[in-house]
PDB file of C-alpha atoms and ligand atoms in Angstrom:
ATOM      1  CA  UNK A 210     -29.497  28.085   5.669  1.00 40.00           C
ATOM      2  CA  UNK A 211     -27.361  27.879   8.251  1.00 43.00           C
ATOM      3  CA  UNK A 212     -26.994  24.181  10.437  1.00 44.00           C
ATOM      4  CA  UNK A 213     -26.175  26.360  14.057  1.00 47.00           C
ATOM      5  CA  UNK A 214     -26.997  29.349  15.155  1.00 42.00           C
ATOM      6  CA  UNK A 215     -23.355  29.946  16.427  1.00 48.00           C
ATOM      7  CA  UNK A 216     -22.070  29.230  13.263  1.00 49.00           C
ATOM      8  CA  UNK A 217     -24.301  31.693  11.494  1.00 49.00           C
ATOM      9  CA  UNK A 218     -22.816  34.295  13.518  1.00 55.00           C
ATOM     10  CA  UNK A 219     -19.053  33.416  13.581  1.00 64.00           C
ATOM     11  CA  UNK A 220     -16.606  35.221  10.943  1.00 83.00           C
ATOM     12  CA  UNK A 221     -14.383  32.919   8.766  1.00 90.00           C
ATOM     13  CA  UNK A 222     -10.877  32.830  10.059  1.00 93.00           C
ATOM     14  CA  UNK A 223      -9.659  31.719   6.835  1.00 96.00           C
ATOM     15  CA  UNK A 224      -9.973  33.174   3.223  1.00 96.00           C
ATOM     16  CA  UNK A 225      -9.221  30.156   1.194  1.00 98.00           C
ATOM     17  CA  UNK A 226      -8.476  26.321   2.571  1.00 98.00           C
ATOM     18  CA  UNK A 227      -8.190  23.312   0.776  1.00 98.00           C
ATOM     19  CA  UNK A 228     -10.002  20.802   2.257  1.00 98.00           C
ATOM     20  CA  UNK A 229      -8.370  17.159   2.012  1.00 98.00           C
ATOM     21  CA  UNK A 230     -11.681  14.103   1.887  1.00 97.00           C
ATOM     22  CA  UNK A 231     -10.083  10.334   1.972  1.00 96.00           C
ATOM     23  CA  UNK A 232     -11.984   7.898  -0.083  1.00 96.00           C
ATOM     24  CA  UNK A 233     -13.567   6.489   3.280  1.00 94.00           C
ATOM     25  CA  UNK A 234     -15.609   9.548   3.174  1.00 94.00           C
ATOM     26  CA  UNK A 235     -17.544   7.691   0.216  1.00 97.00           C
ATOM     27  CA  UNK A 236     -18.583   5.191   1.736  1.00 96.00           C
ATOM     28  CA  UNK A 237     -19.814   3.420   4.868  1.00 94.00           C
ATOM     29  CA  UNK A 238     -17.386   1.667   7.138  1.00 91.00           C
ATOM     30  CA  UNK A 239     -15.863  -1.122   6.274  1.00 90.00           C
ATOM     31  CA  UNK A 240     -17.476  -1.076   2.874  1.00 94.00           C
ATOM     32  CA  UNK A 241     -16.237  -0.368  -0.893  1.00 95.00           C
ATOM     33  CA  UNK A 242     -17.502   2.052  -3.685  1.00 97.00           C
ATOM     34  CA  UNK A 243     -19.922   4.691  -3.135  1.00 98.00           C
ATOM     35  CA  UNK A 244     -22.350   5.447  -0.918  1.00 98.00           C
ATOM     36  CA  UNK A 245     -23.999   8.679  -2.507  1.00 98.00           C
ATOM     37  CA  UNK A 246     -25.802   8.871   1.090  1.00 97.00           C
ATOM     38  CA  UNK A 247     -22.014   9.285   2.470  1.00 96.00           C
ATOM     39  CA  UNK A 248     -21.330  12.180  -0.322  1.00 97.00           C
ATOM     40  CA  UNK A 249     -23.920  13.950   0.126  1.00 97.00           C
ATOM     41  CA  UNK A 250     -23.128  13.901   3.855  1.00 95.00           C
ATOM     42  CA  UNK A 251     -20.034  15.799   3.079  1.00 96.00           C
ATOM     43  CA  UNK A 252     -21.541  17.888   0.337  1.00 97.00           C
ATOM     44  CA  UNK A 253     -24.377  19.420   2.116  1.00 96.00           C
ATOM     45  CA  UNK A 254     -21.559  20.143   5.061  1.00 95.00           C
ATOM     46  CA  UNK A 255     -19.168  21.381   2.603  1.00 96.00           C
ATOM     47  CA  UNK A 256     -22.124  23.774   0.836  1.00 96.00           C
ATOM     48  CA  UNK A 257     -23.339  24.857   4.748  1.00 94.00           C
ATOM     49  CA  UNK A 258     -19.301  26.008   5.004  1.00 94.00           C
ATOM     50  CA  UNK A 259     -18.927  27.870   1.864  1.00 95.00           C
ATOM     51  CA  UNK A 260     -21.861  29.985   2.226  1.00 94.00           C
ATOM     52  CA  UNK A 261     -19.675  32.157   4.536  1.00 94.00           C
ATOM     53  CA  UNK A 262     -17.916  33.014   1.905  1.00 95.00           C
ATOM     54  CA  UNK A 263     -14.317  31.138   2.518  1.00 97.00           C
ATOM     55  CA  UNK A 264     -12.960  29.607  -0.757  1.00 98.00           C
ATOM     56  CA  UNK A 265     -12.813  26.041  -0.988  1.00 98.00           C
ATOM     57  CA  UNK A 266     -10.664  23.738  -2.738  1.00 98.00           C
ATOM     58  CA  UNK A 267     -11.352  19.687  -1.772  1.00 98.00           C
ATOM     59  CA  UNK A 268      -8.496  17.437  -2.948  1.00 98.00           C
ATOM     60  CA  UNK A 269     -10.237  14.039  -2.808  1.00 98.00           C
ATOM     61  CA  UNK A 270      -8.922  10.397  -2.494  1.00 98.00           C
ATOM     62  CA  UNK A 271      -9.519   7.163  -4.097  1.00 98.00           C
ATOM     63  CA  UNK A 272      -8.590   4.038  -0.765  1.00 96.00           C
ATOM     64  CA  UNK A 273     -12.826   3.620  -0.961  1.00 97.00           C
ATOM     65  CA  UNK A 274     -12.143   2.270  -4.796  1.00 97.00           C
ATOM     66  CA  UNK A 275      -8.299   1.592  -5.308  1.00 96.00           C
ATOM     67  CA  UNK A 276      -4.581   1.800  -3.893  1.00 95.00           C
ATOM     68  CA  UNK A 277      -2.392   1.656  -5.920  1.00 94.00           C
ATOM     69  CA  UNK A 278       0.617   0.225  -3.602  1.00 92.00           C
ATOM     70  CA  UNK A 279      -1.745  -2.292  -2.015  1.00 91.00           C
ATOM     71  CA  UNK A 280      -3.674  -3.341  -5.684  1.00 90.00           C
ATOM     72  CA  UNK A 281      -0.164  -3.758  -6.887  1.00 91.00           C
ATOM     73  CA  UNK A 282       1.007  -6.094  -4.626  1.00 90.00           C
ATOM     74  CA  UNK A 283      -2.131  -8.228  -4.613  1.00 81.00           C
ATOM     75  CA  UNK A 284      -1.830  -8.525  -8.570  1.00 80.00           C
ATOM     76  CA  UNK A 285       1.924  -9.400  -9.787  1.00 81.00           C
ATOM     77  CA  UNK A 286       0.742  -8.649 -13.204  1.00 93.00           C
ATOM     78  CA  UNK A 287       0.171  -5.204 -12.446  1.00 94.00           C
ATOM     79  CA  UNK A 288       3.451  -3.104 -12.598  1.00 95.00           C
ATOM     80  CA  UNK A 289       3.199  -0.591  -9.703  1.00 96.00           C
ATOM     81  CA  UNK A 290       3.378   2.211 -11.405  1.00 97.00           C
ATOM     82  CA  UNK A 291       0.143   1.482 -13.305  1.00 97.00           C
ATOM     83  CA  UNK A 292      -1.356   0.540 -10.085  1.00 97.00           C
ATOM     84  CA  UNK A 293      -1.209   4.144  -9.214  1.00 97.00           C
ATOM     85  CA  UNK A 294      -2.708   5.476 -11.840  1.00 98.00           C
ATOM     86  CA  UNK A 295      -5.681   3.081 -11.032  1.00 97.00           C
ATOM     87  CA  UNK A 296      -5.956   5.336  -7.696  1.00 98.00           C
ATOM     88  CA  UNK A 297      -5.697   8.251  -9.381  1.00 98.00           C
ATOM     89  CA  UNK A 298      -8.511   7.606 -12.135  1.00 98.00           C
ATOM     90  CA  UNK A 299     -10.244   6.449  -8.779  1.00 98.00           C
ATOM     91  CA  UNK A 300     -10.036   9.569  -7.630  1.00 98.00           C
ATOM     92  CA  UNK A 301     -11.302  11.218 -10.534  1.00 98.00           C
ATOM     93  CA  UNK A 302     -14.724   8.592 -10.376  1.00 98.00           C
ATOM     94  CA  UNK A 303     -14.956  10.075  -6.569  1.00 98.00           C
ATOM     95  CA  UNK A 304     -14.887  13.181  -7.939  1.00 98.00           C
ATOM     96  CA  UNK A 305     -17.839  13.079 -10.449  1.00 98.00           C
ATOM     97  CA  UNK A 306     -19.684  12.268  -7.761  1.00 98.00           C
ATOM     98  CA  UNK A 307     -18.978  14.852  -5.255  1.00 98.00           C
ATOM     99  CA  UNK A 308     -19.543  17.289  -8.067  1.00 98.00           C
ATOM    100  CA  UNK A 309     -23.061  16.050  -8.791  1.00 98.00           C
ATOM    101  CA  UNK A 310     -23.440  16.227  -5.193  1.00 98.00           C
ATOM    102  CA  UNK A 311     -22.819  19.506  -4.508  1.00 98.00           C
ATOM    103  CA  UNK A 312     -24.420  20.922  -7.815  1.00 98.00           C
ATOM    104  CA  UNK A 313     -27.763  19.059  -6.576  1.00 98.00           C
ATOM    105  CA  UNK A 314     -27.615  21.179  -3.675  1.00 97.00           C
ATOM    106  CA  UNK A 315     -27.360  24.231  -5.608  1.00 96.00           C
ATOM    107  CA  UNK A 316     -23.525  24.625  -5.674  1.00 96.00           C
ATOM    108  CA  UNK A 317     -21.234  26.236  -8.521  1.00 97.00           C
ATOM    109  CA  UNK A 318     -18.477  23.555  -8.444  1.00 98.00           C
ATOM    110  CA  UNK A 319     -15.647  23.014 -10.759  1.00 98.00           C
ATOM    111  CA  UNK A 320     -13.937  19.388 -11.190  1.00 98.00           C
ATOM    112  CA  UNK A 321     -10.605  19.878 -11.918  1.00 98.00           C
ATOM    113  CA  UNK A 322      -8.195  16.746 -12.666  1.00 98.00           C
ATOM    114  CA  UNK A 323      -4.178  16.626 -12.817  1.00 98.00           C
ATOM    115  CA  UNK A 324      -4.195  14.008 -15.213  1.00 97.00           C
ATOM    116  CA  UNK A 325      -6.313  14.748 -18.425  1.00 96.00           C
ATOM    117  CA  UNK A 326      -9.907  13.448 -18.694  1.00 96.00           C
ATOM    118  CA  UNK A 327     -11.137  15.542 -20.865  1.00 95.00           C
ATOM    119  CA  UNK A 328     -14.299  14.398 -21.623  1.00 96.00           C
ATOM    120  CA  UNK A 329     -15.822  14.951 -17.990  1.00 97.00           C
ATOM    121  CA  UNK A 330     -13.364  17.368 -16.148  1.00 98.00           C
ATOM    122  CA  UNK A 331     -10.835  20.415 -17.056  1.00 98.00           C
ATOM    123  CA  UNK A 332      -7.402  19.905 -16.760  1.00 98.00           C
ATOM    124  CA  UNK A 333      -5.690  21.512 -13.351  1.00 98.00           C
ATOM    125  CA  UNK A 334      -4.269  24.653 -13.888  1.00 98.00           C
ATOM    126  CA  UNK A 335      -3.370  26.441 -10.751  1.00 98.00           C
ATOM    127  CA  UNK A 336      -4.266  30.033 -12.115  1.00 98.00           C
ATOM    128  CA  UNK A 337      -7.893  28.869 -13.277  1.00 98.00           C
ATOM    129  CA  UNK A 338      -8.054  26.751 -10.016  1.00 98.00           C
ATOM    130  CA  UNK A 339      -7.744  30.221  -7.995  1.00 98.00           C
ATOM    131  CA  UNK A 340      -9.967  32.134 -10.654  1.00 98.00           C
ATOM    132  CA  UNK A 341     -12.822  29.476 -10.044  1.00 98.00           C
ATOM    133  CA  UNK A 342     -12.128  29.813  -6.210  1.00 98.00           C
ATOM    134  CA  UNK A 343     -12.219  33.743  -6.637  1.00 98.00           C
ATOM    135  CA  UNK A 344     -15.905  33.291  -8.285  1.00 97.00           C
ATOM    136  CA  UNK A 345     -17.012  31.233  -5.021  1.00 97.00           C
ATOM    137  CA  UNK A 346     -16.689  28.098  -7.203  1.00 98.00           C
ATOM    138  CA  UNK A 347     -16.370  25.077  -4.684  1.00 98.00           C
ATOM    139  CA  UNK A 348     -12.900  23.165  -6.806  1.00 98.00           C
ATOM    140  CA  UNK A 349     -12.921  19.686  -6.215  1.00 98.00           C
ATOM    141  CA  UNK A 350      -9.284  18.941  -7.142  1.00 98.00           C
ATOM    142  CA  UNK A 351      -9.024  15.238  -8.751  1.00 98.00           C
ATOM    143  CA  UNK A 352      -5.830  12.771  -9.816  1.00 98.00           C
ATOM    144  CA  UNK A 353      -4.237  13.769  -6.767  1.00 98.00           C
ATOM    145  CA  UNK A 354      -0.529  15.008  -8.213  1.00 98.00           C
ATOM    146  CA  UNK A 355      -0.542  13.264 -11.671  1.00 98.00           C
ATOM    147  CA  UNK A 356       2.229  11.351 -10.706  1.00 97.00           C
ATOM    148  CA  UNK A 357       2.718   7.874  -9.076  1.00 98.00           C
ATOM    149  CA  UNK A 358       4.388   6.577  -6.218  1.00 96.00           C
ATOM    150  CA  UNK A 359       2.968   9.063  -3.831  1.00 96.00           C
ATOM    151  CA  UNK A 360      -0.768   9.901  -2.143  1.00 96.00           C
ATOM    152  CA  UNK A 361      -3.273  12.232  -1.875  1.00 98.00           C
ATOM    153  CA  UNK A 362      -2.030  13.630   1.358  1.00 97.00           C
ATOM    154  CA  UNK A 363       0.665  14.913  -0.548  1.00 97.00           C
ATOM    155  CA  UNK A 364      -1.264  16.450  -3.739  1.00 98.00           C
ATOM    156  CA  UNK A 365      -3.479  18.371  -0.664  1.00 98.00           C
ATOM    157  CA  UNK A 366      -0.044  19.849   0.564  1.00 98.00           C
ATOM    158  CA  UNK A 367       1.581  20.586  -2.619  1.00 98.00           C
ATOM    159  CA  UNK A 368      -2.316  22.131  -3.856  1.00 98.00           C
ATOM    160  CA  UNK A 369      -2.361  24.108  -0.950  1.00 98.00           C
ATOM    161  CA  UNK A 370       0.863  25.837  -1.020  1.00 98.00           C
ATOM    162  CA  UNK A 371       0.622  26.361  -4.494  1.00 98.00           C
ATOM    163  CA  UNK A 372      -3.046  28.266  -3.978  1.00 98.00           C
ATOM    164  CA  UNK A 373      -2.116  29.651  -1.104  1.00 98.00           C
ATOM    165  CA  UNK A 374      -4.464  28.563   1.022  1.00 98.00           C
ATOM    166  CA  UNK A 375      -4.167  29.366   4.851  1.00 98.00           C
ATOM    167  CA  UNK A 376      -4.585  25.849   6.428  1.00 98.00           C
ATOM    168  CA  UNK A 377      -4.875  22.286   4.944  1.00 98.00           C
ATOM    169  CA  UNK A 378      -7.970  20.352   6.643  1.00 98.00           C
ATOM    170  CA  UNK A 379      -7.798  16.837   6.640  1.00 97.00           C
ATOM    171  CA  UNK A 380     -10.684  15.145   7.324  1.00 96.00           C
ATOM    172  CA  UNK A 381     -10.624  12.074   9.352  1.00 93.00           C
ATOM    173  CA  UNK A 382     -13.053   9.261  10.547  1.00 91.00           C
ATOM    174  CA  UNK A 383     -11.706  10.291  14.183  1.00 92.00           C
ATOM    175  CA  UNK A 384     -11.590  13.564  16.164  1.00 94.00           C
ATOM    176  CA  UNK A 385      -8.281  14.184  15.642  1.00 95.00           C
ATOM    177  CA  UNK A 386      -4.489  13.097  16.364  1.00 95.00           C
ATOM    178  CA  UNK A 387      -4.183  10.512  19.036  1.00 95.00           C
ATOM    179  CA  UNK A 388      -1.165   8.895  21.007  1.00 92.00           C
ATOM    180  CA  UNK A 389      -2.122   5.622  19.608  1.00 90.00           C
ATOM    181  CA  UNK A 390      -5.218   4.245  17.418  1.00 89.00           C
ATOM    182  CA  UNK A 391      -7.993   5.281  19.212  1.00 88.00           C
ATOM    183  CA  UNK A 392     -10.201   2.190  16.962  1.00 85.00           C
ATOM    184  CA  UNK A 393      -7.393  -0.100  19.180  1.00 90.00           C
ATOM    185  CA  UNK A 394      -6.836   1.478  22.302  1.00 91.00           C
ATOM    186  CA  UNK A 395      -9.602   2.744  24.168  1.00 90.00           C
ATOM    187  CA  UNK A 396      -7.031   4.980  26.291  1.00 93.00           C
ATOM    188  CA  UNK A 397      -5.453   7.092  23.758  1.00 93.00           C
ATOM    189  CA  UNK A 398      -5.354  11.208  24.413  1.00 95.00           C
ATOM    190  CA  UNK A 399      -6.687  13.151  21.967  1.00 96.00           C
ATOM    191  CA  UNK A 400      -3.971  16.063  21.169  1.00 96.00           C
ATOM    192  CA  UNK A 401      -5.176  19.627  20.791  1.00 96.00           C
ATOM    193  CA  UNK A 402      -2.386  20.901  19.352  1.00 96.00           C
ATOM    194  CA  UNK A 403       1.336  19.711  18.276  1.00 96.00           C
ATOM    195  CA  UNK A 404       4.327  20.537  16.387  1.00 96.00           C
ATOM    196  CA  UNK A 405       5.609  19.368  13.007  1.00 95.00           C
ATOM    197  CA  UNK A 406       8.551  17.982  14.913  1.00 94.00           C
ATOM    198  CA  UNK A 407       5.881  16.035  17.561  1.00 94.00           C
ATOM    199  CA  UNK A 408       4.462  14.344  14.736  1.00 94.00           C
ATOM    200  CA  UNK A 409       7.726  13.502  13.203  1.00 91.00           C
ATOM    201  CA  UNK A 410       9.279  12.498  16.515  1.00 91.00           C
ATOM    202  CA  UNK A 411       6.341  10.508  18.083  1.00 91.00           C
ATOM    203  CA  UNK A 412       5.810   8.817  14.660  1.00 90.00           C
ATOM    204  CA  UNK A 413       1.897   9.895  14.422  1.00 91.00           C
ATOM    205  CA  UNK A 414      -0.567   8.685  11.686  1.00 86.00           C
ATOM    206  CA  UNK A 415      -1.459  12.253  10.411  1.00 89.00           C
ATOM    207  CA  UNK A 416      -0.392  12.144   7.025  1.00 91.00           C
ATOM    208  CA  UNK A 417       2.481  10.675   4.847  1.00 89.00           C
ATOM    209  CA  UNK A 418       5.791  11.783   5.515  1.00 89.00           C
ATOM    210  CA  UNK A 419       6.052  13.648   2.262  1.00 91.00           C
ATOM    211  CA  UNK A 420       3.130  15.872   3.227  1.00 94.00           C
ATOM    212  CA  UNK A 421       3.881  16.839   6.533  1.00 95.00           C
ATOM    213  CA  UNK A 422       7.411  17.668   5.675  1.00 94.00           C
ATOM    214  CA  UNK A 423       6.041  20.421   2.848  1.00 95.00           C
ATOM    215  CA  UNK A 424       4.126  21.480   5.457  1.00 96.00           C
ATOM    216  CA  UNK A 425       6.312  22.175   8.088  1.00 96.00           C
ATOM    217  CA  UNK A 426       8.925  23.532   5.048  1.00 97.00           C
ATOM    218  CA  UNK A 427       6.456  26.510   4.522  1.00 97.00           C
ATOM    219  CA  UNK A 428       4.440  26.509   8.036  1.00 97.00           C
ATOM    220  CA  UNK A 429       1.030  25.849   6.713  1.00 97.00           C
ATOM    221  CA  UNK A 430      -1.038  24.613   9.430  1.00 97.00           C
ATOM    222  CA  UNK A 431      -2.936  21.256   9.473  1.00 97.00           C
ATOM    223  CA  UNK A 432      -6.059  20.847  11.374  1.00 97.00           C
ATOM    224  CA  UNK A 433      -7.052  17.031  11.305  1.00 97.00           C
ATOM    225  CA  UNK A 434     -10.596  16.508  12.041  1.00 96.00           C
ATOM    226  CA  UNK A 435     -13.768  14.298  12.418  1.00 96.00           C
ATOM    227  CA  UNK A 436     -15.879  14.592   9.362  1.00 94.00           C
ATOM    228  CA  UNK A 437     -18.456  12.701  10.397  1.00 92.00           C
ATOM    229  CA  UNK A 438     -19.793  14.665  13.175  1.00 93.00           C
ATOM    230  CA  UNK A 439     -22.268  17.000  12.026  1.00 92.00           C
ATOM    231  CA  UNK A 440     -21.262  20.619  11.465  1.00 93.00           C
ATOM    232  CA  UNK A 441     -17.167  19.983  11.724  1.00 95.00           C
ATOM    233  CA  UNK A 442     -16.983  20.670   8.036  1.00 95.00           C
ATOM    234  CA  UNK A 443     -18.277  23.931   8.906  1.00 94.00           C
ATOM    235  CA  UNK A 444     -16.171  24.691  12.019  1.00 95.00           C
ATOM    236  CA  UNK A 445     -12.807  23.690  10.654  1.00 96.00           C
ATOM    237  CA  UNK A 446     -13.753  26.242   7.474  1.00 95.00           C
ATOM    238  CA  UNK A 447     -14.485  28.966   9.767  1.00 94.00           C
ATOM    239  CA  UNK A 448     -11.568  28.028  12.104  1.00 93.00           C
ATOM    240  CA  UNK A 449     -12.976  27.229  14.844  1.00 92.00           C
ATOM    241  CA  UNK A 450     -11.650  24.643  17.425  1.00 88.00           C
ATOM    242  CA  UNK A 451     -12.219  21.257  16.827  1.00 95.00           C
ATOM    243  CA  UNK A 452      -9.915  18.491  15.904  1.00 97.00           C
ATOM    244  CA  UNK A 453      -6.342  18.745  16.281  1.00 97.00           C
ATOM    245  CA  UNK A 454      -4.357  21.719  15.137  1.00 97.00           C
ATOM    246  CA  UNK A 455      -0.465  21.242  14.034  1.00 97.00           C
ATOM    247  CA  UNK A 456       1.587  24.092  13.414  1.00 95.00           C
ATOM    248  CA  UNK A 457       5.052  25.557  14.057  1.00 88.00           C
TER     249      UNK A 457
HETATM  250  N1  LIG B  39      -2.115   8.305  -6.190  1.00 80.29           N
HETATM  251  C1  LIG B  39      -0.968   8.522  -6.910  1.00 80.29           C
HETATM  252  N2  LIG B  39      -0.479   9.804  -7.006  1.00 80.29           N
HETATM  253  C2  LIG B  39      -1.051  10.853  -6.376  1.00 80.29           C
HETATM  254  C3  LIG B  39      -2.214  10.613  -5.609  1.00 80.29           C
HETATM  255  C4  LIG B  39      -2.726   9.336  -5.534  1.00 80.29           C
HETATM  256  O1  LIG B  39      -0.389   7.602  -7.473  1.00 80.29           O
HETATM  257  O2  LIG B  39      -0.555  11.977  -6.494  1.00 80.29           O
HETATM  258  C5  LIG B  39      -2.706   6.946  -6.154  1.00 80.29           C
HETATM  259  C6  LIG B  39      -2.091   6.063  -5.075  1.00 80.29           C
HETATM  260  O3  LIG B  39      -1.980   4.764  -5.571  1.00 80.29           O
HETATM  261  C7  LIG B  39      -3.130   6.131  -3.971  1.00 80.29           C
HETATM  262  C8  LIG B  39      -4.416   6.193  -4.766  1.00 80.29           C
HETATM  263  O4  LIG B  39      -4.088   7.026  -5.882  1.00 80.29           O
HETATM  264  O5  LIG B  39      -3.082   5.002  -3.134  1.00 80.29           O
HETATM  265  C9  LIG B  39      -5.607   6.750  -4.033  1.00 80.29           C
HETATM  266  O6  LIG B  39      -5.226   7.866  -3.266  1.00 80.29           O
HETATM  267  P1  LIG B  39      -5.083   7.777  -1.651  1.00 80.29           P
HETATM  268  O7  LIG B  39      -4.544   6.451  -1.242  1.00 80.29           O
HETATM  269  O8  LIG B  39      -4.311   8.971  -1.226  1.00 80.29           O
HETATM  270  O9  LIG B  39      -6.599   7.901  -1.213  1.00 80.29           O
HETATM  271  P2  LIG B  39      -7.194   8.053   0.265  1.00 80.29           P
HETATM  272  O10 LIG B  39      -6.380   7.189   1.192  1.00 80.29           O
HETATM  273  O11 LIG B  39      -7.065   9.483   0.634  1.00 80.29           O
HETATM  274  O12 LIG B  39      -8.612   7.617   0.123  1.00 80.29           O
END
């Protein structure tokens, strides 16, 4: 079942794309937890998507339930590091969810986690990763990059280059990249398109440093997008023009 007609009909541009969801997309604005409403929001977009047949990987965040370098700083008690891993076991509870989501729409999903919880997910290994994505297995890719000090921007990057997907898709609670926050400044421009450099040079709140710079290392394009609108899920999977595309 198909949410537009004109999506019904368009061809995927895209094979495989990992699909980057923040933690906000767990919850309602300005609130903390989950919201399974707000899951299954994205799940029944993400499940409309993949029934073109495009693989999908989503790497998943943890800000709804825990940062770690904002946690650690509140608790002086907390070492940093450990503060981290909080976010990234955060991610992992985000991910049970989306899972249960998507599999009560009728989904074949796979939770996959890059530090080991073993009793509820299998461990990340980038060869069974791409096998589950090769069986039309939606991967929701949990514990961002196992290691602390950096975000989940960076574990979509590093996922996607490593299963060669074609674009990373970040999903956003805004249409795309502006000149300034668009929340603050009613007269910000929406960009179509820019350069790694234009994001580096005009200091724009895409994605961490780290990320955009593995990006623009092996020119894998970023389309930031609005996943709250109905049907963008769907469009950015089949490449079609929303959001704001950055590329070489
Ligand atoms: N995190 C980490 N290593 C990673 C990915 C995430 O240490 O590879 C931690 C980090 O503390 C981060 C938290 O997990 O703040 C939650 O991820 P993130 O902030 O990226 O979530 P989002 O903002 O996308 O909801």
């Amino acid at each position: 079942m198909m949410a537009e007609s004109t999506q019904a009909a368009a061809a995927p541009k895209y094979r495989r794309v990992v699909l980057k969801i923040s933690g906000e997309g767990f919850v309602h604005p300005g609130e903390r937890g989950i919201a399974m409403d707000a899951v299954l929001h994205i799940a029944r977009q993400t499940y409309h998507a993949a029934q073109h047949g495009v693989q999908i990987a989503i790497v998943i965040g943890g800000g709804n339930i825990l940062r770690g370098a904002q946690f650690s700083s509140g608790n002086s008690c907390v070492h940093e590091a450990t503060a981290h891993y909080m976010g990234m076991l955060a991610t992992v509870i985000n991910g049970l969810a989306l899972q249960d989501a998507l599999e009560s729409l009728g989904c074949d999903t796979r939770l996959m986690t890059a530090i080991r919880t073993d009793g509820v997910a299998e461990p990340y290994i980038r060869r069974r990763a791409r096998r589950h994505l090769e069986k039309g297995r939606i991967v929701i890719l949990a514990g961002g990059t196992g290691s602390p000090f950096v975000t989940t921007d960076t574990a979509a990057a590093q996922r996607a280059l490593e299963l060669e997907a074609e674009v990373l898709l970040k999903a956003t609670r805004v249409d795309g990249v502006f000149s300034d926050d668009p929340e603050k400044n009613p007269h910000a421009m929406l960009y179509s398109e820019l350069s790694y450099d234009d994001v580096r040079r005009q200091n724009l709140r895409v994605m961490d440093h780290e990320a955009i710079t593995k990006c623009d290392e092996y020119e894998l394009p970023i389309l930031v997008f609005n996943f709250r609108k109905d049907g963008n899920i769907e469009d950015a999977v089949l490449g079609q023009r929303v959001g704001t595309l950055i590329h070489e």
